[in-house]
PDB file of C-alpha atoms and ligand atoms in Angstrom:
ATOM      1  CA  MET A  12      -6.019 -34.183 -10.899  1.00 89.00           C
ATOM      2  CA  SER A  13      -8.492 -31.040 -10.995  1.00 96.00           C
ATOM      3  CA  LEU A  14      -6.788 -27.636 -11.535  1.00 97.00           C
ATOM      4  CA  GLU A  15      -7.504 -26.941  -7.815  1.00 97.00           C
ATOM      5  CA  LYS A  16      -5.995 -30.023  -6.348  1.00 97.00           C
ATOM      6  CA  ARG A  17      -3.029 -29.493  -8.519  1.00 97.00           C
ATOM      7  CA  VAL A  18      -2.521 -26.071  -7.575  1.00 98.00           C
ATOM      8  CA  LEU A  19      -2.938 -26.432  -3.692  1.00 98.00           C
ATOM      9  CA  SER A  20      -0.485 -29.466  -3.711  1.00 97.00           C
ATOM     10  CA  LYS A  21       2.521 -26.810  -4.740  1.00 97.00           C
ATOM     11  CA  TYR A  22       3.955 -23.831  -3.676  1.00 97.00           C
ATOM     12  CA  ILE A  23       1.522 -20.836  -3.152  1.00 98.00           C
ATOM     13  CA  PRO A  24       2.861 -17.378  -3.537  1.00 98.00           C
ATOM     14  CA  ALA A  25       3.554 -15.956   0.072  1.00 98.00           C
ATOM     15  CA  HIS A  26       3.155 -12.550  -1.437  1.00 98.00           C
ATOM     16  CA  LEU A  27       0.752 -11.896  -4.362  1.00 99.00           C
ATOM     17  CA  ALA A  28       0.369  -8.478  -5.958  1.00 99.00           C
ATOM     18  CA  ILE A  29      -2.766  -7.667  -8.124  1.00 99.00           C
ATOM     19  CA  ILE A  30      -3.092  -4.638 -10.522  1.00 98.00           C
ATOM     20  CA  LEU A  31      -6.767  -4.316 -10.404  1.00 98.00           C
ATOM     21  CA  ASP A  32      -7.720  -3.019 -13.935  1.00 97.00           C
ATOM     22  CA  GLY A  33     -10.728  -2.960 -16.171  1.00 98.00           C
ATOM     23  CA  ASN A  34     -13.678  -1.972 -13.820  1.00 98.00           C
ATOM     24  CA  GLY A  35     -14.457   0.909 -16.248  1.00 97.00           C
ATOM     25  CA  ARG A  36     -14.642  -1.268 -19.041  1.00 98.00           C
ATOM     26  CA  TRP A  37     -16.661  -3.855 -17.373  1.00 98.00           C
ATOM     27  CA  ALA A  38     -19.155  -1.348 -16.502  1.00 98.00           C
ATOM     28  CA  LYS A  39     -19.238  -0.055 -20.136  1.00 98.00           C
ATOM     29  CA  LYS A  40     -19.646  -3.448 -21.459  1.00 98.00           C
ATOM     30  CA  HIS A  41     -22.811  -3.986 -19.082  1.00 98.00           C
ATOM     31  CA  ASN A  42     -24.124  -0.672 -19.907  1.00 98.00           C
ATOM     32  CA  LEU A  43     -23.391   0.518 -16.302  1.00 98.00           C
ATOM     33  CA  LEU A  44     -21.991   3.534 -14.885  1.00 96.00           C
ATOM     34  CA  ARG A  45     -17.901   3.468 -14.294  1.00 95.00           C
ATOM     35  CA  THR A  46     -18.837   3.975 -10.675  1.00 95.00           C
ATOM     36  CA  LEU A  47     -20.821   0.779 -10.697  1.00 97.00           C
ATOM     37  CA  GLY A  48     -17.759  -1.007 -12.172  1.00 97.00           C
ATOM     38  CA  HIS A  49     -15.808  -0.025  -9.099  1.00 97.00           C
ATOM     39  CA  LYS A  50     -18.324  -1.235  -6.743  1.00 96.00           C
ATOM     40  CA  LYS A  51     -18.172  -4.250  -8.287  1.00 98.00           C
ATOM     41  CA  GLY A  52     -14.599  -4.250  -8.252  1.00 98.00           C
ATOM     42  CA  ALA A  53     -14.638  -3.748  -4.575  1.00 97.00           C
ATOM     43  CA  GLU A  54     -16.758  -6.712  -4.104  1.00 97.00           C
ATOM     44  CA  ASN A  55     -14.559  -8.932  -6.320  1.00 98.00           C
ATOM     45  CA  LEU A  56     -11.585  -7.677  -4.124  1.00 98.00           C
ATOM     46  CA  LYS A  57     -13.512  -9.008  -0.877  1.00 98.00           C
ATOM     47  CA  ASN A  58     -13.954 -12.307  -2.840  1.00 98.00           C
ATOM     48  CA  MET A  59     -10.415 -12.538  -3.738  1.00 98.00           C
ATOM     49  CA  ALA A  60      -9.028 -11.553  -0.160  1.00 98.00           C
ATOM     50  CA  LEU A  61     -11.097 -14.642   1.326  1.00 98.00           C
ATOM     51  CA  ILE A  62      -9.901 -16.947  -1.418  1.00 98.00           C
ATOM     52  CA  CYS A  63      -6.385 -15.976  -0.791  1.00 98.00           C
ATOM     53  CA  ASN A  64      -6.778 -16.218   2.890  1.00 98.00           C
ATOM     54  CA  GLU A  65      -8.278 -19.938   2.364  1.00 98.00           C
ATOM     55  CA  ILE A  66      -5.736 -20.991   0.023  1.00 98.00           C
ATOM     56  CA  GLY A  67      -2.640 -19.854   2.339  1.00 98.00           C
ATOM     57  CA  VAL A  68      -1.357 -16.745   0.317  1.00 98.00           C
ATOM     58  CA  LYS A  69      -0.032 -14.791   3.466  1.00 98.00           C
ATOM     59  CA  VAL A  70      -0.004 -11.171   1.588  1.00 99.00           C
ATOM     60  CA  LEU A  71      -2.285  -9.728  -1.203  1.00 99.00           C
ATOM     61  CA  SER A  72      -1.039  -6.349  -2.352  1.00 99.00           C
ATOM     62  CA  VAL A  73      -3.754  -4.724  -4.522  1.00 98.00           C
ATOM     63  CA  TYR A  74      -3.276  -1.321  -6.546  1.00 98.00           C
ATOM     64  CA  ALA A  75      -6.738   0.400  -5.660  1.00 97.00           C
ATOM     65  CA  PHE A  76      -5.736   3.948  -6.279  1.00 97.00           C
ATOM     66  CA  SER A  77      -2.346   5.169  -7.868  1.00 98.00           C
ATOM     67  CA  THR A  78      -0.748   8.645  -7.332  1.00 97.00           C
ATOM     68  CA  GLU A  79      -1.705   9.453 -10.774  1.00 97.00           C
ATOM     69  CA  ASN A  80      -5.485   8.638 -10.416  1.00 97.00           C
ATOM     70  CA  TRP A  81      -6.203  11.858  -8.992  1.00 98.00           C
ATOM     71  CA  ASN A  82      -6.254  13.061 -12.443  1.00 98.00           C
ATOM     72  CA  ARG A  83      -9.280  11.307 -13.011  1.00 96.00           C
ATOM     73  CA  PRO A  84     -12.652  13.300 -13.281  1.00 95.00           C
ATOM     74  CA  ALA A  85     -13.714  14.841 -10.117  1.00 97.00           C
ATOM     75  CA  SER A  86     -16.910  12.832  -9.760  1.00 95.00           C
ATOM     76  CA  GLU A  87     -14.916   9.581 -10.219  1.00 95.00           C
ATOM     77  CA  VAL A  88     -12.340  10.319  -7.617  1.00 97.00           C
ATOM     78  CA  GLU A  89     -14.877  11.249  -5.194  1.00 97.00           C
ATOM     79  CA  TYR A  90     -16.413   7.853  -5.740  1.00 96.00           C
ATOM     80  CA  LEU A  91     -13.171   6.020  -5.172  1.00 97.00           C
ATOM     81  CA  MET A  92     -12.405   8.094  -1.971  1.00 97.00           C
ATOM     82  CA  LYS A  93     -15.632   6.676  -0.598  1.00 97.00           C
ATOM     83  CA  LEU A  94     -14.800   3.158  -1.446  1.00 96.00           C
ATOM     84  CA  PRO A  95     -12.600   2.456   2.096  1.00 96.00           C
ATOM     85  CA  ARG A  96     -15.805   3.435   4.207  1.00 97.00           C
ATOM     86  CA  GLU A  97     -17.964   1.376   1.934  1.00 95.00           C
ATOM     87  CA  PHE A  98     -15.593  -1.762   2.078  1.00 94.00           C
ATOM     88  CA  GLU A  99     -15.411  -1.524   5.703  1.00 95.00           C
ATOM     89  CA  GLU A 100     -19.002  -1.122   6.362  1.00 96.00           C
ATOM     90  CA  ASN A 101     -20.067  -3.992   3.946  1.00 96.00           C
ATOM     91  CA  TYR A 102     -17.266  -6.532   4.526  1.00 96.00           C
ATOM     92  CA  LYS A 103     -15.763  -5.790   8.080  1.00 97.00           C
ATOM     93  CA  GLY A 104     -17.792  -8.734   9.546  1.00 97.00           C
ATOM     94  CA  LYS A 105     -16.468 -11.433   6.992  1.00 97.00           C
ATOM     95  CA  PHE A 106     -12.843  -9.972   7.596  1.00 98.00           C
ATOM     96  CA  LYS A 107     -12.893 -10.485  11.140  1.00 98.00           C
ATOM     97  CA  GLU A 108     -14.652 -14.025  10.678  1.00 98.00           C
ATOM     98  CA  ASN A 109     -11.862 -14.811   8.609  1.00 98.00           C
ATOM     99  CA  ASP A 110      -8.984 -13.206  10.818  1.00 98.00           C
ATOM    100  CA  ILE A 111      -8.036 -10.840   7.859  1.00 98.00           C
ATOM    101  CA  LYS A 112      -5.565  -7.896   8.778  1.00 98.00           C
ATOM    102  CA  VAL A 113      -5.745  -4.810   6.553  1.00 98.00           C
ATOM    103  CA  ILE A 114      -2.745  -2.305   5.957  1.00 98.00           C
ATOM    104  CA  PHE A 115      -2.590   0.561   3.599  1.00 98.00           C
ATOM    105  CA  SER A 116       0.407   1.540   1.614  1.00 98.00           C
ATOM    106  CA  GLY A 117       0.931   5.067  -0.025  1.00 98.00           C
ATOM    107  CA  ARG A 118       0.835   8.722   0.914  1.00 97.00           C
ATOM    108  CA  ARG A 119      -1.726   9.872   3.635  1.00 96.00           C
ATOM    109  CA  ASP A 120      -1.445  13.526   3.156  1.00 97.00           C
ATOM    110  CA  ARG A 121      -3.771  14.076   0.233  1.00 97.00           C
ATOM    111  CA  PHE A 122      -6.815  12.727   1.971  1.00 97.00           C
ATOM    112  CA  SER A 123      -9.737  14.014   3.706  1.00 97.00           C
ATOM    113  CA  GLU A 124      -9.471  14.063   7.524  1.00 97.00           C
ATOM    114  CA  GLU A 125     -12.126  11.633   7.757  1.00 97.00           C
ATOM    115  CA  ASN A 126     -10.526   9.081   5.432  1.00 97.00           C
ATOM    116  CA  ILE A 127      -7.163   9.435   7.207  1.00 97.00           C
ATOM    117  CA  ASP A 128      -8.477   8.468  10.606  1.00 98.00           C
ATOM    118  CA  LEU A 129     -10.441   5.654   9.013  1.00 98.00           C
ATOM    119  CA  LEU A 130      -7.202   4.130   7.303  1.00 98.00           C
ATOM    120  CA  TYR A 131      -5.470   4.380  10.879  1.00 98.00           C
ATOM    121  CA  ARG A 132      -8.641   2.939  12.597  1.00 98.00           C
ATOM    122  CA  ILE A 133      -8.839   0.032  10.095  1.00 98.00           C
ATOM    123  CA  GLU A 134      -5.224  -0.800  10.440  1.00 98.00           C
ATOM    124  CA  GLU A 135      -5.405  -0.401  14.551  1.00 98.00           C
ATOM    125  CA  LYS A 136      -8.504  -2.890  14.841  1.00 98.00           C
ATOM    126  CA  THR A 137      -7.006  -5.350  12.592  1.00 98.00           C
ATOM    127  CA  LYS A 138      -3.276  -5.267  13.573  1.00 98.00           C
ATOM    128  CA  ASP A 139      -3.332  -8.539  15.939  1.00 98.00           C
ATOM    129  CA  ARG A 140      -5.047 -10.602  13.242  1.00 98.00           C
ATOM    130  CA  LYS A 141      -3.182 -14.015  11.903  1.00 98.00           C
ATOM    131  CA  GLY A 142      -4.702 -14.652   8.866  1.00 98.00           C
ATOM    132  CA  LEU A 143      -4.081 -12.842   5.199  1.00 98.00           C
ATOM    133  CA  ILE A 144      -2.539  -9.449   5.319  1.00 98.00           C
ATOM    134  CA  LEU A 145      -4.643  -7.425   2.572  1.00 98.00           C
ATOM    135  CA  ASN A 146      -2.274  -4.552   1.867  1.00 98.00           C
ATOM    136  CA  VAL A 147      -4.369  -1.863  -0.206  1.00 98.00           C
ATOM    137  CA  CYS A 148      -2.364   0.305  -2.048  1.00 98.00           C
ATOM    138  CA  PHE A 149      -3.961   3.816  -1.962  1.00 98.00           C
ATOM    139  CA  ASP A 150      -2.710   6.988  -3.179  1.00 98.00           C
ATOM    140  CA  TYR A 151       0.422   4.552  -3.884  1.00 98.00           C
ATOM    141  CA  GLY A 152       3.226   5.109  -6.277  1.00 98.00           C
ATOM    142  CA  SER A 153       6.555   3.496  -6.653  1.00 98.00           C
ATOM    143  CA  HIS A 154       8.529   6.721  -7.647  1.00 98.00           C
ATOM    144  CA  THR A 155       7.038   8.218  -4.342  1.00 98.00           C
ATOM    145  CA  GLU A 156       7.666   5.298  -2.336  1.00 98.00           C
ATOM    146  CA  ILE A 157      11.408   5.154  -3.471  1.00 98.00           C
ATOM    147  CA  ILE A 158      11.922   8.876  -3.150  1.00 98.00           C
ATOM    148  CA  GLU A 159      10.496   8.830   0.338  1.00 98.00           C
ATOM    149  CA  ALA A 160      12.804   6.184   1.362  1.00 98.00           C
ATOM    150  CA  VAL A 161      15.858   7.971  -0.016  1.00 98.00           C
ATOM    151  CA  LYS A 162      14.865  11.069   1.796  1.00 98.00           C
ATOM    152  CA  GLN A 163      14.564   9.098   5.258  1.00 98.00           C
ATOM    153  CA  ILE A 164      18.035   7.321   4.626  1.00 98.00           C
ATOM    154  CA  SER A 165      19.611  10.779   3.660  1.00 98.00           C
ATOM    155  CA  VAL A 166      18.423  12.446   7.075  1.00 98.00           C
ATOM    156  CA  LYS A 167      19.940   9.222   9.005  1.00 98.00           C
ATOM    157  CA  TYR A 168      23.196   9.709   7.008  1.00 98.00           C
ATOM    158  CA  LYS A 169      23.347  13.819   7.610  1.00 98.00           C
ATOM    159  CA  ASN A 170      22.660  13.137  11.198  1.00 98.00           C
ATOM    160  CA  ASP A 171      25.394  10.435  11.377  1.00 98.00           C
ATOM    161  CA  ASP A 172      22.916   7.845  12.265  1.00 98.00           C
ATOM    162  CA  ILE A 173      24.514   5.728   9.423  1.00 98.00           C
ATOM    163  CA  LYS A 174      27.580   5.479   7.283  1.00 98.00           C
ATOM    164  CA  LEU A 175      27.515   5.445   3.436  1.00 98.00           C
ATOM    165  CA  ASP A 176      28.208   1.812   3.232  1.00 98.00           C
ATOM    166  CA  ASP A 177      25.289   1.140   5.582  1.00 98.00           C
ATOM    167  CA  ILE A 178      23.227   1.966   2.244  1.00 98.00           C
ATOM    168  CA  ASP A 179      22.332  -1.353   0.894  1.00 98.00           C
ATOM    169  CA  THR A 180      19.437  -3.323  -0.327  1.00 98.00           C
ATOM    170  CA  SER A 181      18.076  -4.519   3.164  1.00 97.00           C
ATOM    171  CA  LEU A 182      18.463  -0.794   4.462  1.00 98.00           C
ATOM    172  CA  MET A 183      16.364   0.465   1.539  1.00 98.00           C
ATOM    173  CA  GLU A 184      13.769  -2.274   2.230  1.00 98.00           C
ATOM    174  CA  GLU A 185      13.305  -1.188   5.835  1.00 98.00           C
ATOM    175  CA  HIS A 186      12.299   2.307   4.284  1.00 98.00           C
ATOM    176  CA  LEU A 187       9.737   0.846   1.974  1.00 98.00           C
ATOM    177  CA  TYR A 188       5.868   0.734   2.559  1.00 98.00           C
ATOM    178  CA  THR A 189       6.551  -3.220   2.287  1.00 98.00           C
ATOM    179  CA  LYS A 190       8.970  -3.217   5.192  1.00 98.00           C
ATOM    180  CA  GLY A 191       8.389  -6.705   7.027  1.00 98.00           C
ATOM    181  CA  LEU A 192       6.328  -8.218   4.167  1.00 98.00           C
ATOM    182  CA  PRO A 193       7.324 -11.495   2.327  1.00 98.00           C
ATOM    183  CA  PRO A 194       9.279 -10.850  -0.949  1.00 98.00           C
ATOM    184  CA  LEU A 195       7.093 -10.463  -3.766  1.00 98.00           C
ATOM    185  CA  ASP A 196       6.432 -13.768  -5.828  1.00 98.00           C
ATOM    186  CA  LEU A 197       3.744 -13.022  -8.346  1.00 98.00           C
ATOM    187  CA  LEU A 198       2.363  -9.885  -9.940  1.00 98.00           C
ATOM    188  CA  ILE A 199      -1.035 -10.215 -11.905  1.00 98.00           C
ATOM    189  CA  ARG A 200      -2.485  -7.461 -13.882  1.00 98.00           C
ATOM    190  CA  THR A 201      -6.115  -7.964 -15.114  1.00 98.00           C
ATOM    191  CA  SER A 202      -7.624  -6.428 -18.210  1.00 98.00           C
ATOM    192  CA  GLY A 203      -4.844  -7.089 -20.951  1.00 98.00           C
ATOM    193  CA  GLU A 204      -2.628  -4.038 -20.392  1.00 97.00           C
ATOM    194  CA  LEU A 205       1.019  -4.998 -20.528  1.00 98.00           C
ATOM    195  CA  ARG A 206       2.431  -2.294 -18.314  1.00 97.00           C
ATOM    196  CA  ILE A 207       3.603  -2.082 -14.610  1.00 98.00           C
ATOM    197  CA  SER A 208       2.065   1.544 -14.198  1.00 98.00           C
ATOM    198  CA  ASN A 209       4.712   2.575 -11.291  1.00 98.00           C
ATOM    199  CA  TYR A 210       3.600  -0.285  -9.056  1.00 98.00           C
ATOM    200  CA  LEU A 211       6.022  -1.945  -6.703  1.00 98.00           C
ATOM    201  CA  LEU A 212       9.031  -1.242  -8.978  1.00 98.00           C
ATOM    202  CA  TRP A 213      11.537  -2.258  -6.285  1.00 98.00           C
ATOM    203  CA  GLN A 214       9.706  -5.183  -5.126  1.00 98.00           C
ATOM    204  CA  LEU A 215       9.151  -6.546  -8.618  1.00 98.00           C
ATOM    205  CA  ALA A 216      13.070  -7.247  -9.184  1.00 97.00           C
ATOM    206  CA  TYR A 217      12.708 -10.899  -9.129  1.00 96.00           C
ATOM    207  CA  SER A 218       8.973 -11.508  -9.115  1.00 97.00           C
ATOM    208  CA  GLU A 219       7.036 -13.388 -12.007  1.00 98.00           C
ATOM    209  CA  LEU A 220       4.536 -11.595 -14.085  1.00 98.00           C
ATOM    210  CA  TYR A 221       1.169 -12.835 -15.400  1.00 98.00           C
ATOM    211  CA  PHE A 222      -1.236 -10.796 -17.526  1.00 98.00           C
ATOM    212  CA  THR A 223      -4.586 -11.664 -18.301  1.00 98.00           C
ATOM    213  CA  SER A 224      -7.258 -10.240 -20.711  1.00 98.00           C
ATOM    214  CA  LYS A 225      -9.915 -10.846 -17.936  1.00 98.00           C
ATOM    215  CA  LEU A 226     -11.396  -7.689 -16.707  1.00 98.00           C
ATOM    216  CA  TRP A 227     -10.826  -7.280 -12.773  1.00 98.00           C
ATOM    217  CA  PRO A 228     -14.505  -7.870 -11.939  1.00 98.00           C
ATOM    218  CA  GLU A 229     -14.498 -11.091 -13.906  1.00 98.00           C
ATOM    219  CA  PHE A 230     -11.312 -12.375 -12.222  1.00 98.00           C
ATOM    220  CA  ASN A 231     -12.586 -15.270 -10.049  1.00 98.00           C
ATOM    221  CA  ARG A 232     -11.350 -18.227  -8.333  1.00 98.00           C
ATOM    222  CA  LYS A 233     -10.902 -20.266 -11.375  1.00 98.00           C
ATOM    223  CA  GLU A 234      -8.704 -17.540 -12.976  1.00 98.00           C
ATOM    224  CA  LEU A 235      -6.663 -17.118  -9.902  1.00 98.00           C
ATOM    225  CA  LEU A 236      -5.971 -20.749 -10.132  1.00 98.00           C
ATOM    226  CA  LYS A 237      -5.193 -20.580 -13.650  1.00 98.00           C
ATOM    227  CA  ALA A 238      -2.597 -17.723 -12.760  1.00 98.00           C
ATOM    228  CA  LEU A 239      -1.124 -19.806  -9.864  1.00 98.00           C
ATOM    229  CA  ASP A 240      -1.003 -22.956 -11.909  1.00 98.00           C
ATOM    230  CA  ASN A 241       1.010 -20.930 -14.800  1.00 98.00           C
ATOM    231  CA  PHE A 242       3.425 -19.421 -12.040  1.00 98.00           C
ATOM    232  CA  GLN A 243       4.170 -22.794 -10.441  1.00 97.00           C
ATOM    233  CA  LYS A 244       5.553 -24.206 -13.585  1.00 96.00           C
ATOM    234  CA  ARG A 245       7.926 -21.288 -14.056  1.00 95.00           C
ATOM    235  CA  ASN A 246      11.546 -22.060 -13.337  1.00 87.00           C
ATOM    236  CA  ARG A 247      12.750 -19.250 -10.821  1.00 83.00           C
ATOM    237  CA  ARG A 248      16.521 -18.763 -10.920  1.00 89.00           C
ATOM    238  CA  TYR A 249      17.070 -15.329  -9.479  1.00 91.00           C
ATOM    239  CA  GLY A 250      19.970 -14.520 -11.808  1.00 91.00           C
ATOM    240  CA  GLY A 251      21.504 -18.110 -11.229  1.00 92.00           C
ATOM    241  CA  ILE A 252      21.380 -21.120 -13.770  1.00 87.00           C
ATOM    242  CA  LYS A 253      19.050 -23.742 -14.069  1.00 74.00           C
ATOM    243  CA  GLU A 254      19.279 -26.548 -11.815  1.00 63.00           C
TER     244      GLU A 254
HETATM  245  C1  FPP B  21      -9.115   0.297 -12.243  1.00 65.95           C
HETATM  246  O1  FPP B  21      -9.971   0.052 -13.343  1.00 65.95           O
HETATM  247  C2  FPP B  21      -9.443   0.326 -10.996  1.00 65.95           C
HETATM  248  C3  FPP B  21      -9.382   1.414 -10.187  1.00 65.95           C
HETATM  249  C4  FPP B  21      -8.892   2.701 -10.407  1.00 65.95           C
HETATM  250  C5  FPP B  21      -9.912   1.305  -8.742  1.00 65.95           C
HETATM  251  C6  FPP B  21      -9.756   0.009  -8.312  1.00 65.95           C
HETATM  252  C7  FPP B  21     -10.529   0.121  -6.896  1.00 65.95           C
HETATM  253  C8  FPP B  21     -11.044  -1.064  -6.208  1.00 65.95           C
HETATM  254  C9  FPP B  21     -11.452  -2.396  -7.032  1.00 65.95           C
HETATM  255  C10 FPP B  21     -11.562  -1.165  -4.848  1.00 65.95           C
HETATM  256  C11 FPP B  21     -10.730  -0.562  -3.863  1.00 65.95           C
HETATM  257  C12 FPP B  21     -10.914  -0.908  -2.593  1.00 65.95           C
HETATM  258  C13 FPP B  21     -10.868  -0.351  -1.612  1.00 65.95           C
HETATM  259  C14 FPP B  21     -10.900  -0.945  -0.080  1.00 65.95           C
HETATM  260  C15 FPP B  21     -10.245   1.054  -1.569  1.00 65.95           C
HETATM  261  P1  FPP B  21     -10.219   1.417 -14.232  1.00 65.95           P
HETATM  262  O2  FPP B  21     -11.093   2.361 -14.011  1.00 65.95           O
HETATM  263  O3  FPP B  21      -8.920   1.737 -14.596  1.00 65.95           O
HETATM  264  O4  FPP B  21     -10.732   0.456 -15.515  1.00 65.95           O
HETATM  265  P2  FPP B  21     -10.818   0.800 -17.144  1.00 65.95           P
HETATM  266  O5  FPP B  21      -9.037   0.785 -17.405  1.00 65.95           O
HETATM  267  O6  FPP B  21     -11.376  -0.140 -17.788  1.00 65.95           O
HETATM  268  O7  FPP B  21     -11.351   2.221 -17.429  1.00 65.95           O
END
């Protein structure tokens, strides 16, 4: 049986996350500016969203800009901040055609007015779509996400809206950016780095992890199928014992 047929005949992750890493190294390898690596990376994100939609992934979460990425050179940050607009201009037709919904996870208070409006507008325009949910994590960091959740819960406790014993896993999850999304099945990181880098720390509790040396712009359909094939062979026990 072909790799594709085998993978498609088994469980496809409901929620897949990818740390998109290696755009800069890809550009260097091809003697191009780093920004062109990000451009290629954004194009690959569009391709990956279409593939995930086609094969039945429900949610694709991607780490597009971290709370720490503001420390990069100003010119690179400036370019990365233009990506949401470029992404919408270039791919909105394809996304509409394929009924893909787009949401953003992360802080919204450090972007330009224009970008803030854009993120809300994209979410509003795509909110009733029934296909893949592309969750773009932009100015995202897990520590911030968890701290924000704790603050919101603390206010509710202080106002007597909840009791101490109401604070449990499900209450925490209602206050995370991923509220309402299915549990995270699989996290993929490209480019050979073996780190989580402050990504989805809460959500990763029982997820499977897959690391590949392929740089993000090189991570194509075949590489995704290889990752899913590997995932499908795992024995997920969630702390229990093997059946
Ligand atoms: C990591 O590569 C990649 C990023 C920091 C940016 C990724 C963003 C996109 C691919 C597009 C985002 C799209 C939208 C819609 C916002 P790197 O620069 O860390 O690569 P390196 O480690 O090789 O230098």
